[in-house]
PDB file of C-alpha atoms and ligand atoms in Angstrom:
ATOM      1  CA  MET G   1       0.000   0.000   0.000  1.00 76.00           C
ATOM      2  CA  LYS G   2       1.253   3.486  -0.858  1.00 85.00           C
ATOM      3  CA  ASN G   3       1.809   5.999   1.910  1.00 89.00           C
ATOM      4  CA  SER G   4      -0.938   8.273   0.622  1.00 90.00           C
ATOM      5  CA  ASP G   5      -3.386   5.356   0.521  1.00 92.00           C
ATOM      6  CA  PHE G   6      -2.513   4.667   4.130  1.00 92.00           C
ATOM      7  CA  VAL G   7      -3.238   8.235   5.160  1.00 93.00           C
ATOM      8  CA  LEU G   8      -6.510   8.156   3.228  1.00 93.00           C
ATOM      9  CA  GLU G   9      -7.463   4.891   4.938  1.00 94.00           C
ATOM     10  CA  ILE G  10      -6.785   6.371   8.388  1.00 92.00           C
ATOM     11  CA  GLU G  11      -8.748   9.514   7.580  1.00 94.00           C
ATOM     12  CA  THR G  12     -11.678   7.371   6.456  1.00 95.00           C
ATOM     13  CA  TYR G  13     -11.616   5.396   9.696  1.00 93.00           C
ATOM     14  CA  LYS G  14     -11.461   8.581  11.713  1.00 91.00           C
ATOM     15  CA  LYS G  15     -14.490   9.943   9.897  1.00 94.00           C
ATOM     16  CA  ALA G  16     -16.429   6.720  10.427  1.00 95.00           C
ATOM     17  CA  ARG G  17     -15.458   6.671  14.121  1.00 92.00           C
ATOM     18  CA  ARG G  18     -16.664  10.228  14.605  1.00 92.00           C
ATOM     19  CA  ARG G  19     -19.963   9.285  12.969  1.00 96.00           C
ATOM     20  CA  ASP G  20     -20.390   6.258  15.225  1.00 95.00           C
ATOM     21  CA  LYS G  21     -19.735   8.404  18.251  1.00 94.00           C
ATOM     22  CA  GLU G  22     -22.334  10.907  17.107  1.00 94.00           C
ATOM     23  CA  ALA G  23     -24.777   8.037  16.625  1.00 95.00           C
ATOM     24  CA  ARG G  24     -24.165   6.904  20.203  1.00 95.00           C
ATOM     25  CA  LEU G  25     -24.783  10.434  21.490  1.00 94.00           C
ATOM     26  CA  VAL G  26     -28.039  10.711  19.550  1.00 94.00           C
ATOM     27  CA  ALA G  27     -29.226   7.331  20.876  1.00 95.00           C
ATOM     28  CA  GLU G  28     -28.350   8.384  24.432  1.00 94.00           C
ATOM     29  CA  THR G  29     -30.310  11.616  24.071  1.00 93.00           C
ATOM     30  CA  LEU G  30     -33.330   9.724  22.732  1.00 94.00           C
ATOM     31  CA  LEU G  31     -33.186   7.385  25.701  1.00 93.00           C
ATOM     32  CA  GLU G  32     -32.954  10.274  28.160  1.00 92.00           C
ATOM     33  CA  ASP G  33     -35.873  12.126  26.607  1.00 92.00           C
ATOM     34  CA  LYS G  34     -38.028   8.998  26.861  1.00 94.00           C
ATOM     35  CA  THR G  35     -36.900   8.390  30.439  1.00 92.00           C
ATOM     36  CA  ARG G  36     -37.847  11.940  31.359  1.00 92.00           C
ATOM     37  CA  GLU G  37     -41.287  11.533  29.728  1.00 94.00           C
ATOM     38  CA  LEU G  38     -41.839   8.274  31.593  1.00 94.00           C
ATOM     39  CA  TYR G  39     -40.870   9.871  34.877  1.00 93.00           C
ATOM     40  CA  VAL G  40     -43.389  12.677  34.387  1.00 93.00           C
ATOM     41  CA  THR G  41     -46.167  10.270  33.314  1.00 96.00           C
ATOM     42  CA  HIS G  42     -45.439   8.016  36.267  1.00 95.00           C
ATOM     43  CA  GLU G  43     -45.684  10.937  38.715  1.00 93.00           C
ATOM     44  CA  GLU G  44     -48.980  12.079  37.152  1.00 96.00           C
ATOM     45  CA  LEU G  45     -50.426   8.579  37.358  1.00 96.00           C
ATOM     46  CA  LYS G  46     -49.425   8.309  41.011  1.00 95.00           C
ATOM     47  CA  LYS G  47     -51.210  11.589  41.742  1.00 95.00           C
ATOM     48  CA  LYS G  48     -54.326  10.501  39.833  1.00 96.00           C
ATOM     49  CA  TYR G  49     -54.355   7.181  41.637  1.00 95.00           C
ATOM     50  CA  ASN G  50     -54.279   8.871  45.038  1.00 91.00           C
ATOM     51  CA  GLU G  51     -57.079  11.198  44.018  1.00 93.00           C
ATOM     52  CA  LEU G  52     -59.195   8.258  42.853  1.00 94.00           C
ATOM     53  CA  GLU G  53     -58.573   6.375  46.066  1.00 89.00           C
ATOM     54  CA  ARG G  54     -59.747   9.349  48.081  1.00 88.00           C
ATOM     55  CA  TYR G  55     -62.780   9.769  45.879  1.00 90.00           C
ATOM     56  CA  SER G  56     -63.796   6.147  46.326  1.00 88.00           C
ATOM     57  CA  SER G  57     -63.447   6.378  50.142  1.00 83.00           C
ATOM     58  CA  GLU G  58     -65.652   9.434  50.119  1.00 86.00           C
ATOM     59  CA  LEU G  59     -68.232   7.600  48.037  1.00 88.00           C
ATOM     60  CA  GLU G  60     -68.293   4.699  50.498  1.00 82.00           C
ATOM     61  CA  LEU G  61     -68.827   7.141  53.308  1.00 81.00           C
ATOM     62  CA  PHE G  62     -71.765   8.820  51.599  1.00 84.00           C
ATOM     63  CA  LEU G  63     -73.198   5.454  50.768  1.00 83.00           C
ATOM     64  CA  SER G  64     -73.152   4.369  54.416  1.00 79.00           C
ATOM     65  CA  ILE G  65     -74.862   7.577  55.466  1.00 80.00           C
ATOM     66  CA  ALA G  66     -77.499   7.044  52.801  1.00 83.00           C
ATOM     67  CA  LYS G  67     -78.077   3.504  54.077  1.00 79.00           C
ATOM     68  CA  LEU G  68     -78.476   4.838  57.615  1.00 77.00           C
ATOM     69  CA  SER G  69     -81.229   7.248  56.609  1.00 78.00           C
ATOM     70  CA  GLU G  70     -82.843   4.522  54.551  1.00 78.00           C
ATOM     71  CA  GLY G  71     -82.834   2.270  57.581  1.00 75.00           C
ATOM     72  CA  THR G  72     -80.961  -0.612  55.930  1.00 72.00           C
ATOM     73  CA  LEU G  73     -78.149  -0.298  58.517  1.00 72.00           C
ATOM     74  CA  ASN G  74     -78.385   0.424  62.216  1.00 77.00           C
ATOM     75  CA  LEU G  75     -76.527   3.306  63.860  1.00 79.00           C
ATOM     76  CA  ASP G  76     -74.004   1.018  65.533  1.00 81.00           C
ATOM     77  CA  LYS G  77     -72.875  -0.516  62.252  1.00 78.00           C
ATOM     78  CA  VAL G  78     -72.780   2.831  60.473  1.00 76.00           C
ATOM     79  CA  LEU G  79     -70.706   4.421  63.244  1.00 80.00           C
ATOM     80  CA  HIS G  80     -68.249   1.570  63.010  1.00 81.00           C
ATOM     81  CA  PHE G  81     -68.109   1.979  59.250  1.00 75.00           C
ATOM     82  CA  PHE G  82     -67.856   5.740  59.548  1.00 77.00           C
ATOM     83  CA  VAL G  83     -64.823   5.608  61.838  1.00 82.00           C
ATOM     84  CA  ASN G  84     -63.105   3.138  59.527  1.00 80.00           C
ATOM     85  CA  ALA G  85     -63.833   5.229  56.458  1.00 76.00           C
ATOM     86  CA  VAL G  86     -62.547   8.440  58.036  1.00 79.00           C
ATOM     87  CA  CYS G  87     -59.371   6.699  59.186  1.00 81.00           C
ATOM     88  CA  LYS G  88     -58.849   5.397  55.661  1.00 76.00           C
ATOM     89  CA  LEU G  89     -59.420   8.837  54.198  1.00 74.00           C
ATOM     90  CA  GLU G  90     -56.930  10.423  56.559  1.00 78.00           C
ATOM     91  CA  LYS G  91     -54.544   7.497  56.092  1.00 75.00           C
ATOM     92  CA  TRP G  92     -54.513   6.703  59.827  1.00 76.00           C
ATOM     93  CA  PRO G  93     -52.683   4.705  61.065  1.00 77.00           C
ATOM     94  CA  ALA G  94     -50.202   5.360  58.246  1.00 68.00           C
TER      95      ALA G  94
ATOM     96  CA  MET Y   1     -20.595   6.462  38.520  1.00 92.00           C
ATOM     97  CA  LYS Y   2     -22.749   7.318  35.513  1.00 94.00           C
ATOM     98  CA  GLY Y   3     -21.570   6.475  32.018  1.00 95.00           C
ATOM     99  CA  ILE Y   4     -21.261  10.082  30.886  1.00 95.00           C
ATOM    100  CA  VAL Y   5     -18.353  10.450  33.296  1.00 97.00           C
ATOM    101  CA  PHE Y   6     -16.529   7.574  31.558  1.00 97.00           C
ATOM    102  CA  THR Y   7     -17.365   8.582  27.988  1.00 96.00           C
ATOM    103  CA  THR Y   8     -16.167  12.105  28.738  1.00 97.00           C
ATOM    104  CA  LEU Y   9     -12.976  10.823  30.361  1.00 97.00           C
ATOM    105  CA  ASN Y  10     -12.379   8.766  27.225  1.00 96.00           C
ATOM    106  CA  ASP Y  11     -12.904  11.884  25.065  1.00 96.00           C
ATOM    107  CA  MET Y  12     -10.560  13.965  27.184  1.00 97.00           C
ATOM    108  CA  VAL Y  13      -7.746  11.379  27.234  1.00 98.00           C
ATOM    109  CA  GLU Y  14      -8.125  10.854  23.501  1.00 95.00           C
ATOM    110  CA  GLU Y  15      -8.059  14.580  22.809  1.00 95.00           C
ATOM    111  CA  LYS Y  16      -5.169  15.465  25.120  1.00 96.00           C
ATOM    112  CA  PHE Y  17      -2.966  12.360  24.849  1.00 97.00           C
ATOM    113  CA  GLY Y  18      -4.209  10.416  21.832  1.00 94.00           C
ATOM    114  CA  LEU Y  19      -6.242   7.283  21.221  1.00 93.00           C
ATOM    115  CA  ALA Y  20      -3.240   5.048  21.979  1.00 95.00           C
ATOM    116  CA  THR Y  21      -3.123   6.338  25.565  1.00 97.00           C
ATOM    117  CA  TRP Y  22      -6.783   5.449  26.099  1.00 97.00           C
ATOM    118  CA  GLU Y  23      -6.122   1.960  24.716  1.00 97.00           C
ATOM    119  CA  THR Y  24      -3.145   1.616  27.103  1.00 97.00           C
ATOM    120  CA  LEU Y  25      -5.382   2.604  30.008  1.00 98.00           C
ATOM    121  CA  LEU Y  26      -8.005   0.029  28.990  1.00 97.00           C
ATOM    122  CA  ASP Y  27      -5.311  -2.664  28.885  1.00 97.00           C
ATOM    123  CA  LYS Y  28      -4.176  -1.731  32.388  1.00 97.00           C
ATOM    124  CA  VAL Y  29      -7.576  -1.220  34.001  1.00 97.00           C
ATOM    125  CA  HIS Y  30      -9.312  -4.238  32.403  1.00 95.00           C
ATOM    126  CA  PRO Y  31     -12.819  -2.850  32.934  1.00 95.00           C
ATOM    127  CA  GLU Y  32     -15.603  -5.443  33.349  1.00 92.00           C
ATOM    128  CA  ASN Y  33     -17.412  -4.156  30.281  1.00 92.00           C
ATOM    129  CA  LYS Y  34     -14.254  -4.088  28.118  1.00 94.00           C
ATOM    130  CA  GLY Y  35     -14.479  -0.311  27.872  1.00 94.00           C
ATOM    131  CA  ILE Y  36     -17.935  -0.164  26.275  1.00 95.00           C
ATOM    132  CA  TYR Y  37     -19.470   2.767  28.121  1.00 96.00           C
ATOM    133  CA  THR Y  38     -22.798   4.482  27.416  1.00 94.00           C
ATOM    134  CA  ALA Y  39     -24.497   7.374  29.219  1.00 90.00           C
ATOM    135  CA  GLY Y  40     -27.432   5.202  30.314  1.00 86.00           C
ATOM    136  CA  GLY Y  41     -25.236   2.747  32.221  1.00 91.00           C
ATOM    137  CA  THR Y  42     -23.692   2.914  35.663  1.00 94.00           C
ATOM    138  CA  TYR Y  43     -20.179   1.642  36.278  1.00 95.00           C
ATOM    139  CA  LYS Y  44     -17.970   1.044  39.272  1.00 94.00           C
ATOM    140  CA  ASP Y  45     -16.419   4.049  40.975  1.00 93.00           C
ATOM    141  CA  ALA Y  46     -13.300   1.932  41.432  1.00 94.00           C
ATOM    142  CA  GLU Y  47     -12.835   1.821  37.654  1.00 95.00           C
ATOM    143  CA  LEU Y  48     -12.751   5.587  37.481  1.00 96.00           C
ATOM    144  CA  VAL Y  49     -10.170   5.639  40.253  1.00 95.00           C
ATOM    145  CA  SER Y  50      -8.063   3.073  38.353  1.00 97.00           C
ATOM    146  CA  TYR Y  51      -8.090   5.160  35.171  1.00 98.00           C
ATOM    147  CA  VAL Y  52      -6.975   8.219  37.103  1.00 97.00           C
ATOM    148  CA  MET Y  53      -4.220   6.269  38.896  1.00 97.00           C
ATOM    149  CA  GLU Y  54      -2.901   4.666  35.712  1.00 98.00           C
ATOM    150  CA  LEU Y  55      -2.986   7.939  33.806  1.00 98.00           C
ATOM    151  CA  SER Y  56      -1.232   9.611  36.708  1.00 98.00           C
ATOM    152  CA  LYS Y  57       1.579   7.013  36.570  1.00 97.00           C
ATOM    153  CA  LEU Y  58       1.806   7.190  32.798  1.00 97.00           C
ATOM    154  CA  LYS Y  59       1.892  10.979  32.503  1.00 96.00           C
ATOM    155  CA  LYS Y  60       3.456  11.836  35.891  1.00 97.00           C
ATOM    156  CA  ILE Y  61       0.597  14.127  36.852  1.00 97.00           C
ATOM    157  CA  GLU Y  62      -0.903  14.172  40.359  1.00 97.00           C
ATOM    158  CA  PRO Y  63      -4.306  12.384  40.553  1.00 97.00           C
ATOM    159  CA  ALA Y  64      -6.008  15.421  42.137  1.00 97.00           C
ATOM    160  CA  GLN Y  65      -4.696  17.598  39.328  1.00 97.00           C
ATOM    161  CA  LEU Y  66      -6.031  15.167  36.714  1.00 98.00           C
ATOM    162  CA  ILE Y  67      -9.451  15.040  38.368  1.00 98.00           C
ATOM    163  CA  GLU Y  68      -9.606  18.821  38.501  1.00 98.00           C
ATOM    164  CA  ALA Y  69      -8.621  19.075  34.824  1.00 98.00           C
ATOM    165  CA  PHE Y  70     -11.311  16.520  34.075  1.00 98.00           C
ATOM    166  CA  GLY Y  71     -13.879  18.689  35.902  1.00 98.00           C
ATOM    167  CA  ILE Y  72     -12.906  21.694  33.772  1.00 98.00           C
ATOM    168  CA  TYR Y  73     -13.284  19.565  30.648  1.00 98.00           C
ATOM    169  CA  PHE Y  74     -16.550  18.002  31.881  1.00 98.00           C
ATOM    170  CA  PHE Y  75     -18.455  21.225  32.507  1.00 98.00           C
ATOM    171  CA  PRO Y  76     -18.953  22.323  28.869  1.00 98.00           C
ATOM    172  CA  VAL Y  77     -20.072  18.760  28.057  1.00 97.00           C
ATOM    173  CA  LEU Y  78     -22.797  18.970  30.730  1.00 97.00           C
ATOM    174  CA  ALA Y  79     -23.712  22.532  29.753  1.00 97.00           C
ATOM    175  CA  ASN Y  80     -24.077  21.470  26.136  1.00 95.00           C
ATOM    176  CA  LYS Y  81     -26.153  18.430  27.000  1.00 93.00           C
ATOM    177  CA  TYR Y  82     -28.423  20.146  29.533  1.00 94.00           C
ATOM    178  CA  PRO Y  83     -28.906  23.763  28.383  1.00 95.00           C
ATOM    179  CA  VAL Y  84     -32.113  23.993  30.501  1.00 95.00           C
ATOM    180  CA  PHE Y  85     -29.952  24.486  33.569  1.00 97.00           C
ATOM    181  CA  LEU Y  86     -28.347  27.563  32.030  1.00 97.00           C
ATOM    182  CA  PRO Y  87     -31.280  29.854  31.296  1.00 96.00           C
ATOM    183  CA  GLU Y  88     -30.626  33.282  29.765  1.00 94.00           C
ATOM    184  CA  GLY Y  89     -29.531  35.869  32.268  1.00 95.00           C
ATOM    185  CA  ILE Y  90     -28.649  33.534  35.142  1.00 97.00           C
ATOM    186  CA  SER Y  91     -25.489  34.639  36.964  1.00 97.00           C
ATOM    187  CA  PHE Y  92     -22.554  32.395  37.822  1.00 97.00           C
ATOM    188  CA  LYS Y  93     -23.402  32.569  41.502  1.00 97.00           C
ATOM    189  CA  GLU Y  94     -27.102  31.837  41.067  1.00 97.00           C
ATOM    190  CA  PHE Y  95     -26.221  28.931  38.832  1.00 98.00           C
ATOM    191  CA  MET Y  96     -23.792  27.485  41.379  1.00 98.00           C
ATOM    192  CA  LYS Y  97     -26.425  27.697  44.104  1.00 97.00           C
ATOM    193  CA  ASN Y  98     -28.857  25.770  41.884  1.00 97.00           C
ATOM    194  CA  VAL Y  99     -26.549  22.774  41.539  1.00 98.00           C
ATOM    195  CA  ASP Y 100     -27.526  21.056  44.797  1.00 97.00           C
ATOM    196  CA  LYS Y 101     -31.243  21.910  45.082  1.00 95.00           C
ATOM    197  CA  ILE Y 102     -32.273  21.868  41.423  1.00 96.00           C
ATOM    198  CA  ILE Y 103     -29.748  20.407  38.989  1.00 97.00           C
ATOM    199  CA  HIS Y 104     -28.627  17.341  40.898  1.00 97.00           C
ATOM    200  CA  VAL Y 105     -32.250  16.720  41.978  1.00 96.00           C
ATOM    201  CA  GLU Y 106     -33.279  16.602  38.310  1.00 94.00           C
ATOM    202  CA  VAL Y 107     -30.335  14.312  37.549  1.00 93.00           C
ATOM    203  CA  ASN Y 108     -31.625  11.943  40.216  1.00 92.00           C
ATOM    204  CA  LYS Y 109     -35.081  11.839  38.594  1.00 89.00           C
ATOM    205  CA  LEU Y 110     -33.496  10.850  35.302  1.00 88.00           C
ATOM    206  CA  TYR Y 111     -31.035   8.413  36.836  1.00 89.00           C
ATOM    207  CA  SER Y 112     -32.331   7.061  40.133  1.00 87.00           C
ATOM    208  CA  ASP Y 113     -29.032   5.175  40.566  1.00 88.00           C
ATOM    209  CA  ALA Y 114     -26.901   8.325  40.498  1.00 91.00           C
ATOM    210  CA  ILE Y 115     -25.105   9.186  43.742  1.00 91.00           C
ATOM    211  CA  LEU Y 116     -24.763  12.911  44.092  1.00 95.00           C
ATOM    212  CA  PRO Y 117     -22.848  14.942  46.644  1.00 97.00           C
ATOM    213  CA  ALA Y 118     -24.544  17.078  49.299  1.00 97.00           C
ATOM    214  CA  MET Y 119     -23.628  20.729  48.973  1.00 98.00           C
ATOM    215  CA  SER Y 120     -24.670  23.683  51.075  1.00 97.00           C
ATOM    216  CA  TYR Y 121     -23.696  27.285  50.618  1.00 98.00           C
ATOM    217  CA  GLU Y 122     -22.635  30.374  52.503  1.00 98.00           C
ATOM    218  CA  GLU Y 123     -22.510  33.870  51.072  1.00 97.00           C
ATOM    219  CA  PRO Y 124     -20.207  35.988  53.220  1.00 97.00           C
ATOM    220  CA  SER Y 125     -20.256  38.827  50.644  1.00 96.00           C
ATOM    221  CA  PRO Y 126     -21.662  39.545  47.154  1.00 94.00           C
ATOM    222  CA  ASN Y 127     -18.490  38.397  45.424  1.00 96.00           C
ATOM    223  CA  GLU Y 128     -17.923  35.312  47.548  1.00 97.00           C
ATOM    224  CA  LEU Y 129     -19.584  31.899  47.608  1.00 98.00           C
ATOM    225  CA  VAL Y 130     -18.585  29.177  50.033  1.00 98.00           C
ATOM    226  CA  ILE Y 131     -19.484  25.625  49.025  1.00 98.00           C
ATOM    227  CA  LEU Y 132     -19.613  23.019  51.781  1.00 98.00           C
ATOM    228  CA  TYR Y 133     -19.132  19.717  49.986  1.00 98.00           C
ATOM    229  CA  ARG Y 134     -19.922  16.288  51.449  1.00 98.00           C
ATOM    230  CA  SER Y 135     -19.723  12.979  49.616  1.00 97.00           C
ATOM    231  CA  PRO Y 136     -18.488   9.496  50.469  1.00 95.00           C
ATOM    232  CA  ARG Y 137     -16.610   9.669  47.151  1.00 95.00           C
ATOM    233  CA  LYS Y 138     -14.493  12.593  48.341  1.00 96.00           C
ATOM    234  CA  LEU Y 139     -14.374  13.998  44.819  1.00 97.00           C
ATOM    235  CA  CYS Y 140     -13.703  17.567  45.943  1.00 97.00           C
ATOM    236  CA  ALA Y 141     -11.129  17.918  43.158  1.00 98.00           C
ATOM    237  CA  LEU Y 142     -13.969  17.303  40.706  1.00 98.00           C
ATOM    238  CA  ALA Y 143     -16.088  19.942  42.442  1.00 98.00           C
ATOM    239  CA  VAL Y 144     -13.190  22.395  42.089  1.00 98.00           C
ATOM    240  CA  GLY Y 145     -12.774  21.530  38.390  1.00 98.00           C
ATOM    241  CA  LEU Y 146     -16.507  21.794  37.638  1.00 98.00           C
ATOM    242  CA  THR Y 147     -16.662  25.130  39.466  1.00 98.00           C
ATOM    243  CA  LYS Y 148     -13.725  26.410  37.393  1.00 98.00           C
ATOM    244  CA  GLY Y 149     -15.383  25.045  34.257  1.00 98.00           C
ATOM    245  CA  ALA Y 150     -18.599  26.877  35.157  1.00 98.00           C
ATOM    246  CA  ALA Y 151     -16.646  30.096  35.785  1.00 98.00           C
ATOM    247  CA  ASN Y 152     -15.063  29.728  32.327  1.00 98.00           C
ATOM    248  CA  HIS Y 153     -18.516  29.284  30.826  1.00 98.00           C
ATOM    249  CA  PHE Y 154     -19.740  32.490  32.487  1.00 97.00           C
ATOM    250  CA  ASN Y 155     -16.490  34.269  31.714  1.00 97.00           C
ATOM    251  CA  VAL Y 156     -16.074  35.115  35.387  1.00 97.00           C
ATOM    252  CA  PRO Y 157     -12.530  35.121  36.838  1.00 98.00           C
ATOM    253  CA  ILE Y 158     -12.461  33.235  40.155  1.00 98.00           C
ATOM    254  CA  ALA Y 159     -10.031  32.027  42.809  1.00 98.00           C
ATOM    255  CA  ILE Y 160     -10.738  29.001  45.011  1.00 98.00           C
ATOM    256  CA  GLN Y 161      -9.396  28.364  48.506  1.00 98.00           C
ATOM    257  CA  HIS Y 162      -9.803  24.889  49.984  1.00 98.00           C
ATOM    258  CA  PRO Y 163      -8.919  25.337  53.686  1.00 98.00           C
ATOM    259  CA  ILE Y 164     -10.867  22.309  55.008  1.00 98.00           C
ATOM    260  CA  CYS Y 165     -10.684  18.993  53.155  1.00 98.00           C
ATOM    261  CA  MET Y 166     -12.175  15.492  53.571  1.00 98.00           C
ATOM    262  CA  HIS Y 167      -8.815  14.113  52.454  1.00 96.00           C
ATOM    263  CA  LYS Y 168      -7.327  15.645  55.600  1.00 96.00           C
ATOM    264  CA  GLY Y 169      -9.825  13.929  57.890  1.00 96.00           C
ATOM    265  CA  ALA Y 170     -12.567  16.572  57.931  1.00 97.00           C
ATOM    266  CA  ASP Y 171     -16.221  15.559  57.514  1.00 97.00           C
ATOM    267  CA  HIS Y 172     -16.661  18.040  54.659  1.00 98.00           C
ATOM    268  CA  CYS Y 173     -14.686  20.204  52.235  1.00 98.00           C
ATOM    269  CA  ARG Y 174     -14.850  23.958  52.368  1.00 98.00           C
ATOM    270  CA  LEU Y 175     -14.467  25.571  48.951  1.00 98.00           C
ATOM    271  CA  GLU Y 176     -14.217  29.343  49.176  1.00 98.00           C
ATOM    272  CA  VAL Y 177     -14.921  30.809  45.758  1.00 98.00           C
ATOM    273  CA  THR Y 178     -14.018  34.467  45.241  1.00 98.00           C
ATOM    274  CA  ILE Y 179     -15.206  36.299  42.144  1.00 97.00           C
ATOM    275  CA  GLU Y 180     -12.331  38.574  41.166  1.00 93.00           C
ATOM    276  CA  LYS Y 181     -13.977  41.622  39.705  1.00 75.00           C
TER     277      LYS Y 181
HETATM  278  C1  HEM H 201     -25.265  21.455  34.198  1.00 85.61           C
HETATM  279  C2  HEM H 201     -24.714  21.235  35.349  1.00 85.61           C
HETATM  280  C3  HEM H 201     -24.510  19.890  36.032  1.00 85.61           C
HETATM  281  C4  HEM H 201     -25.056  18.668  35.754  1.00 85.61           C
HETATM  282  C5  HEM H 201     -26.058  18.294  34.658  1.00 85.61           C
HETATM  283  C6  HEM H 201     -24.458  17.722  36.690  1.00 85.61           C
HETATM  284  C7  HEM H 201     -24.687  16.359  36.692  1.00 85.61           C
HETATM  285  C8  HEM H 201     -23.950  15.430  37.380  1.00 85.61           C
HETATM  286  C9  HEM H 201     -23.941  13.989  37.138  1.00 85.61           C
HETATM  287  C10 HEM H 201     -24.738  13.258  36.055  1.00 85.61           C
HETATM  288  C11 HEM H 201     -23.063  13.429  38.017  1.00 85.61           C
HETATM  289  C12 HEM H 201     -22.710  11.935  38.139  1.00 85.61           C
HETATM  290  C13 HEM H 201     -23.425  11.263  39.282  1.00 85.61           C
HETATM  291  C14 HEM H 201     -23.152   9.764  39.314  1.00 85.61           C
HETATM  292  O1  HEM H 201     -22.438   9.273  38.446  1.00 85.61           O
HETATM  293  O2  HEM H 201     -23.665   9.049  40.199  1.00 85.61           O
HETATM  294  C15 HEM H 201     -22.526  14.523  38.816  1.00 85.61           C
HETATM  295  C16 HEM H 201     -21.609  14.356  39.833  1.00 85.61           C
HETATM  296  C17 HEM H 201     -21.002  15.393  40.506  1.00 85.61           C
HETATM  297  N1  HEM H 201     -21.303  16.748  40.407  1.00 85.61           N
HETATM  298 FE1  HEM H 201     -22.606  17.575  39.104  1.00 85.61          FE
HETATM  299  N2  HEM H 201     -23.618  18.392  37.533  1.00 85.61           N
HETATM  300  C18 HEM H 201     -23.601  19.715  37.167  1.00 85.61           C
HETATM  301  C19 HEM H 201     -22.869  20.739  37.716  1.00 85.61           C
HETATM  302  C20 HEM H 201     -22.016  20.588  38.786  1.00 85.61           C
HETATM  303  C21 HEM H 201     -21.216  21.666  39.338  1.00 85.61           C
HETATM  304  C22 HEM H 201     -21.126  23.106  38.821  1.00 85.61           C
HETATM  305  C23 HEM H 201     -20.540  21.148  40.382  1.00 85.61           C
HETATM  306  C24 HEM H 201     -19.584  21.923  41.250  1.00 85.61           C
HETATM  307  C25 HEM H 201     -19.595  22.005  42.515  1.00 85.61           C
HETATM  308  C26 HEM H 201     -20.902  19.718  40.488  1.00 85.61           C
HETATM  309  C27 HEM H 201     -20.394  18.814  41.386  1.00 85.61           C
HETATM  310  C28 HEM H 201     -20.453  17.424  41.230  1.00 85.61           C
HETATM  311  C29 HEM H 201     -19.571  16.491  41.914  1.00 85.61           C
HETATM  312  C30 HEM H 201     -18.485  16.853  42.898  1.00 85.61           C
HETATM  313  C31 HEM H 201     -19.928  15.202  41.462  1.00 85.61           C
HETATM  314  C32 HEM H 201     -19.273  13.846  41.818  1.00 85.61           C
HETATM  315  C33 HEM H 201     -20.062  12.986  42.717  1.00 85.61           C
HETATM  316  C34 HEM H 201     -19.688  13.117  44.184  1.00 85.61           C
HETATM  317  O3  HEM H 201     -18.881  13.993  44.535  1.00 85.61           O
HETATM  318  O4  HEM H 201     -20.208  12.319  44.991  1.00 85.61           O
HETATM  319  N3  HEM H 201     -21.815  19.447  39.509  1.00 85.61           N
HETATM  320  N4  HEM H 201     -23.090  15.727  38.418  1.00 85.61           N
END
């Protein structure tokens, strides 16, 4: 191989190596952007889940009060239920 | 340590000493992953230490000096990759105070396996910022380098005193940054 061919060969490799490195950087950025999106979605879902849980506890509470006025449950049972529901709502004991 | 630290170290060694030096380091360090680092991965701190030690032997440069130089080199890489942390108009000092409470917190969201130092700040005067650095890694030399790199970015001349150091048995490092203007 001639000297100039050698130099050309090295230059070609260098160019290809730079391109591969760039490709790695682009892939890493893609991965990070997706990770960030997932993090945000995950946090939002957690918040929504907590809200829903609270909402469903509240519903149960209203339901028990409705049953009391309807006469399907006696006061003793409703009180018991009421205390449980409030504790659940306030996350007590944690 | 996160992969970006290793890929950037590779870039710096290649740029300053040539590809052959990086290959020599790989031969000496024998990393588990054969030197295939990506930003998404996490690799052993001990490997980083080995690279620094081997490079120090090879080039007869003190390890702390190498780590500091690496910090200076690392900052523009981070700044380029995460421009959101450098909004228009932010001052050098404001930026530095954001590192612990905002920037590293965001890094932890992205990479829950990252281990970041704890830093608190004192502001004895408008042109001074004292950074109290604590980390089991004792990478205060990196903190010094990154701070100098940030100062370069903001074009702010600074001097750093390091009167208390974890490497001298203290439980934290005290980095006194003076803005010389
Ligand atoms: C755009 C700005 C910055 C970003 C995105 C950033 C991000 C990071 C990341 C990804 C790591 C690696 C964590 C790991 O591998 O577990 C790290 C470590 C570190 N950062 Fe920052 N950083 C920034 C600025 C700074 C500045 C200005 C300082 C200067 C005080 C600093 C001090 C450090 C130190 C000392 C470590 C090594 C870990 C240790 O000491 O325990 N960072 N940072």
